[in-house]
Amino acid sequence: MKRRTFLQLLGGGTACLPLLPLLTKPLAASILKSPVTTNRLRPPGAVPEELFPAKCIRCGRCVEVCPYRSITLLDIRAGIHAGTPLIEVENIPCYLCMKCVDVCPTGSLQRIKQTEVRMGLAVINTFYCAAWVGKVMCRTCYDKCPFAEKAIRLDQLRPVVDQSACTGCGLCTYACPVTAADGSKAINIEPLYAREKVTR
Amino acid sequence: MIGLGRLAEDDLPNQKNKGSHYGRYRLVVLGTAFLLLLVTPFVNYYLQQNFVQGWYQSLGIGRLWFVSPLEGLESILLSKSLYWPAIIGMLPPLLIALFLGRVFCSWLCPVTFILEIFDRLRKAFTGKKYIRNTILVAKSVLWFTLIAELLLSMVLGAPVFVVLSPPGLVGREMMMLVFFKTFAFEGVVLVLILCLELLTRRFFCRSFCPLGALLAFIGRKRSLQVTAKSANCTECGRCIRVCPMGLNPQKGEGESAYCWNCGECVDSCRFDALGFSWKKK
């Protein structure tokens, strides 16, 4: 084999490498699927998911500025969402310091008040929650909630979420001692607002 | 002059050793810019100092923000709305490209730094300073790349090549390494560019870099140009050999949109036939 042919093959092979993970799943679905699901949220102030991948330029400054290392960066395995920020709340939740909002150069994260953040909504799984099942008098989520008595109240010693005040920061999910077999907690964050249509 | 020790002894008329060292300055600037990308994630992660932040997709120095023109343009095109901080962040790079041309590519881009080091390493091992360019594509493919990239992004609704744009990729990989102790998978693109460098000089930069294409388009009527004085030219062809973009500076191609003002040809010219000039409009 000539050296030139060898190098051309080498170059061609390397070019095809990024396509490998795409072949393992149905192509279009894996490229376009949004990574935002239960407990997988965008940083605070994010525009709806419909607009987010278009607006975000993947500069990673929110990741660099986050003092809690809550924000992680997706790579090419996330398809067109590669390079966008994501918070995995059961690993490290968002402490709502709002520093990422200050540095976002494209307005993908918009300047809003802490109390108006809607990253998602905490939803209690009453079949797993120790207080709801009646196993123990657990009130960890109530204690850890940054808006206690507003976002999470105790109703007959059982936690109840108020959707008018819950920011979806995930502190409750992070603190929840109950983990189900599928890895979810007894209280999970559902990114309801990310699925909203852009109204403007 | 750089690397001309042997050939400069030729007894040629009109020989002037004006000794420009753009190549040396350029390496220093490239190295400093690369060092900035290398150090920033460490400072951000370990010292929690966010004064200097980001990389060449968006660089923040205090309250001064730079936004890469390509990424900013795509953000505006795809979201179909204007966001003033992004537009103001795009202004400094736009003005630089408008007056100085594609100087980001040749004087700041981390990929160019890696390739310059690669060139020097290859020279040390093989003794040959330049390789023969084996894959040549028309230079106008550059515009096709830019248009195709913008169209594809607009169809998909996400800026695709923002993730794959090599200047940003180097910064992202450094950041991933420091923050998550891993490399992003798309870094393979950088390896590919390095492989292509074995076949043709600056193959990717010449015709497939969308950011370079946009900067070239903005700077096609730039003020800073490499101009040829045909009176001094002996048509020795040195400048053609050293030009990383495969241009012919002695025929005035230094004034074309494809020139990135690196100054290699000015360094190489022994007869003062090439030089930077500031064109007033």
mmCIF file of N, CA, C and O in Angstrom, chain B residues 115-171:
data_model
loop_
_atom_site.group_PDB
_atom_site.id
_atom_site.type_symbol
_atom_site.label_atom_id
_atom_site.label_comp_id
_atom_site.label_asym_id
_atom_site.label_seq_id
_atom_site.Cartn_x
_atom_site.Cartn_y
_atom_site.Cartn_z
ATOM 1 N N LEU B 115 -1.360 23.769 14.496
ATOM 2 C CA LEU B 115 -0.820 23.386 13.187
ATOM 3 C C LEU B 115 0.570 23.977 12.950
ATOM 4 O O LEU B 115 1.410 23.349 12.310
ATOM 5 N N GLU B 116 0.805 25.206 13.474
ATOM 6 C CA GLU B 116 2.144 25.802 13.345
ATOM 7 C C GLU B 116 3.168 24.966 14.102
ATOM 8 O O GLU B 116 4.281 24.717 13.610
ATOM 9 N N ILE B 117 2.789 24.530 15.311
ATOM 10 C CA ILE B 117 3.683 23.676 16.092
ATOM 11 C C ILE B 117 3.916 22.361 15.357
ATOM 12 O O ILE B 117 5.032 21.848 15.279
ATOM 13 N N PHE B 118 2.835 21.834 14.777
ATOM 14 C CA PHE B 118 2.894 20.589 14.011
ATOM 15 C C PHE B 118 3.865 20.745 12.836
ATOM 16 O O PHE B 118 4.693 19.868 12.583
ATOM 17 N N ASP B 119 3.767 21.897 12.146
ATOM 18 C CA ASP B 119 4.679 22.199 11.035
ATOM 19 C C ASP B 119 6.129 22.151 11.496
ATOM 20 O O ASP B 119 6.991 21.562 10.840
ATOM 21 N N ARG B 120 6.380 22.790 12.639
ATOM 22 C CA ARG B 120 7.748 22.869 13.135
ATOM 23 C C ARG B 120 8.265 21.504 13.565
ATOM 24 O O ARG B 120 9.434 21.174 13.356
ATOM 25 N N LEU B 121 7.380 20.696 14.179
ATOM 26 C CA LEU B 121 7.773 19.348 14.582
ATOM 27 C C LEU B 121 8.108 18.514 13.342
ATOM 28 O O LEU B 121 9.110 17.798 13.314
ATOM 29 N N ARG B 122 7.259 18.661 12.306
ATOM 30 C CA ARG B 122 7.497 17.890 11.090
ATOM 31 C C ARG B 122 8.811 18.290 10.443
ATOM 32 O O ARG B 122 9.552 17.460 9.937
ATOM 33 N N LYS B 123 9.084 19.588 10.516
ATOM 34 C CA LYS B 123 10.344 20.070 9.944
ATOM 35 C C LYS B 123 11.532 19.463 10.691
ATOM 36 O O LYS B 123 12.523 19.065 10.095
ATOM 37 N N ALA B 124 11.393 19.368 12.033
ATOM 38 C CA ALA B 124 12.473 18.820 12.839
ATOM 39 C C ALA B 124 12.709 17.350 12.511
ATOM 40 O O ALA B 124 13.829 16.873 12.554
ATOM 41 N N PHE B 125 11.619 16.616 12.187
ATOM 42 C CA PHE B 125 11.766 15.186 11.946
ATOM 43 C C PHE B 125 12.147 14.866 10.508
ATOM 44 O O PHE B 125 12.995 14.026 10.261
ATOM 45 N N THR B 126 11.495 15.546 9.550
ATOM 46 C CA THR B 126 11.728 15.180 8.161
ATOM 47 C C THR B 126 12.718 16.116 7.466
ATOM 48 O O THR B 126 13.237 15.781 6.412
ATOM 49 N N GLY B 127 12.953 17.286 8.072
ATOM 50 C CA GLY B 127 13.885 18.219 7.457
ATOM 51 C C GLY B 127 13.240 19.096 6.408
ATOM 52 O O GLY B 127 13.780 20.112 6.021
ATOM 53 N N LYS B 128 12.042 18.675 5.941
ATOM 54 C CA LYS B 128 11.361 19.478 4.929
ATOM 55 C C LYS B 128 10.453 20.487 5.606
ATOM 56 O O LYS B 128 9.681 20.131 6.498
ATOM 57 N N LYS B 129 10.560 21.734 5.179
ATOM 58 C CA LYS B 129 9.746 22.737 5.849
ATOM 59 C C LYS B 129 8.282 22.648 5.419
ATOM 60 O O LYS B 129 7.374 22.777 6.215
ATOM 61 N N TYR B 130 8.066 22.436 4.132
ATOM 62 C CA TYR B 130 6.689 22.397 3.639
ATOM 63 C C TYR B 130 6.430 21.089 2.915
ATOM 64 O O TYR B 130 7.321 20.545 2.273
ATOM 65 N N ILE B 131 5.201 20.614 3.022
ATOM 66 C CA ILE B 131 4.854 19.406 2.291
ATOM 67 C C ILE B 131 4.243 19.797 0.954
ATOM 68 O O ILE B 131 3.807 20.920 0.761
ATOM 69 N N ARG B 132 4.186 18.831 0.053
ATOM 70 C CA ARG B 132 3.503 19.072 -1.205
ATOM 71 C C ARG B 132 1.993 18.997 -0.951
ATOM 72 O O ARG B 132 1.525 18.114 -0.234
ATOM 73 N N ASN B 133 1.265 19.929 -1.500
ATOM 74 C CA ASN B 133 -0.180 19.929 -1.307
ATOM 75 C C ASN B 133 -0.816 18.904 -2.229
ATOM 76 O O ASN B 133 -0.803 19.060 -3.442
ATOM 77 N N THR B 134 -1.332 17.825 -1.658
ATOM 78 C CA THR B 134 -1.834 16.737 -2.498
ATOM 79 C C THR B 134 -3.338 16.830 -2.777
ATOM 80 O O THR B 134 -3.789 16.363 -3.802
ATOM 81 N N ILE B 135 -4.104 17.374 -1.836
ATOM 82 C CA ILE B 135 -5.533 17.543 -2.114
ATOM 83 C C ILE B 135 -5.778 19.020 -2.344
ATOM 84 O O ILE B 135 -5.609 19.837 -1.436
ATOM 85 N N LEU B 136 -6.157 19.363 -3.537
ATOM 86 C CA LEU B 136 -6.444 20.767 -3.809
ATOM 87 C C LEU B 136 -7.892 20.896 -4.240
ATOM 88 O O LEU B 136 -8.363 20.181 -5.135
ATOM 89 N N VAL B 137 -8.623 21.773 -3.592
ATOM 90 C CA VAL B 137 -9.991 22.046 -4.021
ATOM 91 C C VAL B 137 -10.068 23.524 -4.377
ATOM 92 O O VAL B 137 -9.246 24.325 -3.928
ATOM 93 N N ALA B 138 -11.060 23.859 -5.175
ATOM 94 C CA ALA B 138 -11.217 25.253 -5.571
ATOM 95 C C ALA B 138 -11.389 26.122 -4.336
ATOM 96 O O ALA B 138 -12.054 25.723 -3.381
ATOM 97 N N LYS B 139 -10.794 27.304 -4.357
ATOM 98 C CA LYS B 139 -10.857 28.159 -3.172
ATOM 99 C C LYS B 139 -12.271 28.627 -2.894
ATOM 100 O O LYS B 139 -12.645 28.884 -1.754
ATOM 101 N N SER B 140 -13.085 28.706 -3.960
ATOM 102 C CA SER B 140 -14.441 29.216 -3.767
ATOM 103 C C SER B 140 -15.330 28.231 -3.006
ATOM 104 O O SER B 140 -16.452 28.574 -2.628
ATOM 105 N N VAL B 141 -14.836 27.014 -2.748
ATOM 106 C CA VAL B 141 -15.585 26.059 -1.925
ATOM 107 C C VAL B 141 -15.868 26.669 -0.544
ATOM 108 O O VAL B 141 -16.852 26.355 0.111
ATOM 109 N N LEU B 142 -14.979 27.601 -0.153
ATOM 110 C CA LEU B 142 -15.143 28.285 1.130
ATOM 111 C C LEU B 142 -16.520 28.929 1.252
ATOM 112 O O LEU B 142 -17.181 28.814 2.284
ATOM 113 N N TRP B 143 -16.964 29.591 0.186
ATOM 114 C CA TRP B 143 -18.284 30.256 0.242
ATOM 115 C C TRP B 143 -19.397 29.227 0.286
ATOM 116 O O TRP B 143 -20.389 29.400 0.972
ATOM 117 N N PHE B 144 -19.188 28.134 -0.451
ATOM 118 C CA PHE B 144 -20.179 27.058 -0.439
ATOM 119 C C PHE B 144 -20.337 26.513 0.983
ATOM 120 O O PHE B 144 -21.447 26.285 1.457
ATOM 121 N N THR B 145 -19.190 26.331 1.666
ATOM 122 C CA THR B 145 -19.230 25.829 3.041
ATOM 123 C C THR B 145 -20.070 26.735 3.924
ATOM 124 O O THR B 145 -20.923 26.267 4.678
ATOM 125 N N LEU B 146 -19.820 28.035 3.809
ATOM 126 C CA LEU B 146 -20.530 28.994 4.664
ATOM 127 C C LEU B 146 -22.032 28.944 4.409
ATOM 128 O O LEU B 146 -22.839 28.843 5.342
ATOM 129 N N ILE B 147 -22.412 28.955 3.140
ATOM 130 C CA ILE B 147 -23.839 28.968 2.801
ATOM 131 C C ILE B 147 -24.491 27.653 3.221
ATOM 132 O O ILE B 147 -25.559 27.637 3.847
ATOM 133 N N ALA B 148 -23.816 26.541 2.925
ATOM 134 C CA ALA B 148 -24.362 25.231 3.285
ATOM 135 C C ALA B 148 -24.532 25.111 4.789
ATOM 136 O O ALA B 148 -25.529 24.595 5.287
ATOM 137 N N GLU B 149 -23.552 25.638 5.503
ATOM 138 C CA GLU B 149 -23.580 25.548 6.962
ATOM 139 C C GLU B 149 -24.756 26.334 7.530
ATOM 140 O O GLU B 149 -25.503 25.845 8.372
ATOM 141 N N LEU B 150 -24.931 27.559 7.032
ATOM 142 C CA LEU B 150 -26.033 28.395 7.520
ATOM 143 C C LEU B 150 -27.381 27.764 7.161
ATOM 144 O O LEU B 150 -28.295 27.713 7.990
ATOM 145 N N LEU B 151 -27.489 27.256 5.928
ATOM 146 C CA LEU B 151 -28.759 26.661 5.499
ATOM 147 C C LEU B 151 -29.085 25.417 6.327
ATOM 148 O O LEU B 151 -30.209 25.264 6.807
ATOM 149 N N LEU B 152 -28.082 24.553 6.502
ATOM 150 C CA LEU B 152 -28.295 23.316 7.262
ATOM 151 C C LEU B 152 -28.730 23.641 8.689
ATOM 152 O O LEU B 152 -29.658 23.036 9.236
ATOM 153 N N SER B 153 -28.065 24.641 9.276
ATOM 154 C CA SER B 153 -28.416 25.038 10.644
ATOM 155 C C SER B 153 -29.842 25.551 10.706
ATOM 156 O O SER B 153 -30.592 25.246 11.629
ATOM 157 N N MET B 154 -30.229 26.341 9.692
ATOM 158 C CA MET B 154 -31.572 26.915 9.721
ATOM 159 C C MET B 154 -32.625 25.838 9.516
ATOM 160 O O MET B 154 -33.713 25.912 10.077
ATOM 161 N N VAL B 155 -32.300 24.818 8.737
ATOM 162 C CA VAL B 155 -33.255 23.725 8.539
ATOM 163 C C VAL B 155 -33.407 22.921 9.832
ATOM 164 O O VAL B 155 -34.517 22.615 10.263
ATOM 165 N N LEU B 156 -32.269 22.604 10.458
ATOM 166 C CA LEU B 156 -32.314 21.779 11.663
ATOM 167 C C LEU B 156 -32.793 22.566 12.890
ATOM 168 O O LEU B 156 -33.245 21.987 13.855
ATOM 169 N N GLY B 157 -32.661 23.872 12.847
ATOM 170 C CA GLY B 157 -33.075 24.681 13.984
ATOM 171 C C GLY B 157 -32.055 24.700 15.105
ATOM 172 O O GLY B 157 -32.361 25.068 16.229
ATOM 173 N N ALA B 158 -30.837 24.277 14.814
ATOM 174 C CA ALA B 158 -29.769 24.330 15.813
ATOM 175 C C ALA B 158 -28.465 24.595 15.091
ATOM 176 O O ALA B 158 -28.243 24.052 14.007
ATOM 177 N N PRO B 159 -27.624 25.461 15.653
ATOM 178 C CA PRO B 159 -26.350 25.771 14.983
ATOM 179 C C PRO B 159 -25.404 24.587 15.040
ATOM 180 O O PRO B 159 -24.655 24.424 15.976
ATOM 181 N N VAL B 160 -25.427 23.761 13.987
ATOM 182 C CA VAL B 160 -24.712 22.485 13.991
ATOM 183 C C VAL B 160 -23.214 22.664 14.154
ATOM 184 O O VAL B 160 -22.601 22.094 15.045
ATOM 185 N N PHE B 161 -22.648 23.497 13.287
ATOM 186 C CA PHE B 161 -21.195 23.541 13.254
ATOM 187 C C PHE B 161 -20.598 24.415 14.341
ATOM 188 O O PHE B 161 -19.397 24.546 14.446
ATOM 189 N N VAL B 162 -21.479 24.993 15.174
ATOM 190 C CA VAL B 162 -20.978 25.652 16.366
ATOM 191 C C VAL B 162 -20.283 24.620 17.247
ATOM 192 O O VAL B 162 -19.265 24.872 17.859
ATOM 193 N N VAL B 163 -20.836 23.429 17.234
ATOM 194 C CA VAL B 163 -20.244 22.357 18.032
ATOM 195 C C VAL B 163 -18.975 21.840 17.369
ATOM 196 O O VAL B 163 -18.035 21.451 18.038
ATOM 197 N N LEU B 164 -18.955 21.871 16.040
ATOM 198 C CA LEU B 164 -17.845 21.259 15.323
ATOM 199 C C LEU B 164 -16.831 22.284 14.834
ATOM 200 O O LEU B 164 -15.837 21.919 14.240
ATOM 201 N N SER B 165 -17.084 23.571 15.068
ATOM 202 C CA SER B 165 -16.152 24.596 14.611
ATOM 203 C C SER B 165 -14.852 24.497 15.412
ATOM 204 O O SER B 165 -14.853 24.695 16.627
ATOM 205 N N PRO B 166 -13.752 24.155 14.760
ATOM 206 C CA PRO B 166 -12.506 23.836 15.478
ATOM 207 C C PRO B 166 -11.997 24.922 16.435
ATOM 208 O O PRO B 166 -11.526 24.578 17.517
ATOM 209 N N PRO B 167 -12.058 26.238 16.081
ATOM 210 C CA PRO B 167 -11.537 27.213 17.043
ATOM 211 C C PRO B 167 -12.239 27.128 18.398
ATOM 212 O O PRO B 167 -11.601 27.211 19.440
ATOM 213 N N GLY B 168 -13.559 26.913 18.362
ATOM 214 C CA GLY B 168 -14.288 26.773 19.610
ATOM 215 C C GLY B 168 -14.039 25.428 20.263
ATOM 216 O O GLY B 168 -14.020 25.298 21.481
ATOM 217 N N LEU B 169 -13.798 24.429 19.407
ATOM 218 C CA LEU B 169 -13.647 23.065 19.905
ATOM 219 C C LEU B 169 -12.431 22.922 20.816
ATOM 220 O O LEU B 169 -12.485 22.217 21.818
ATOM 221 N N VAL B 170 -11.343 23.618 20.477
ATOM 222 C CA VAL B 170 -10.135 23.526 21.292
ATOM 223 C C VAL B 170 -10.437 24.021 22.712
ATOM 224 O O VAL B 170 -10.129 23.355 23.696
ATOM 225 N N GLY B 171 -11.098 25.173 22.797
ATOM 226 C CA GLY B 171 -11.451 25.722 24.106
ATOM 227 C C GLY B 171 -12.387 24.805 24.863
ATOM 228 O O GLY B 171 -12.235 24.591 26.064
#
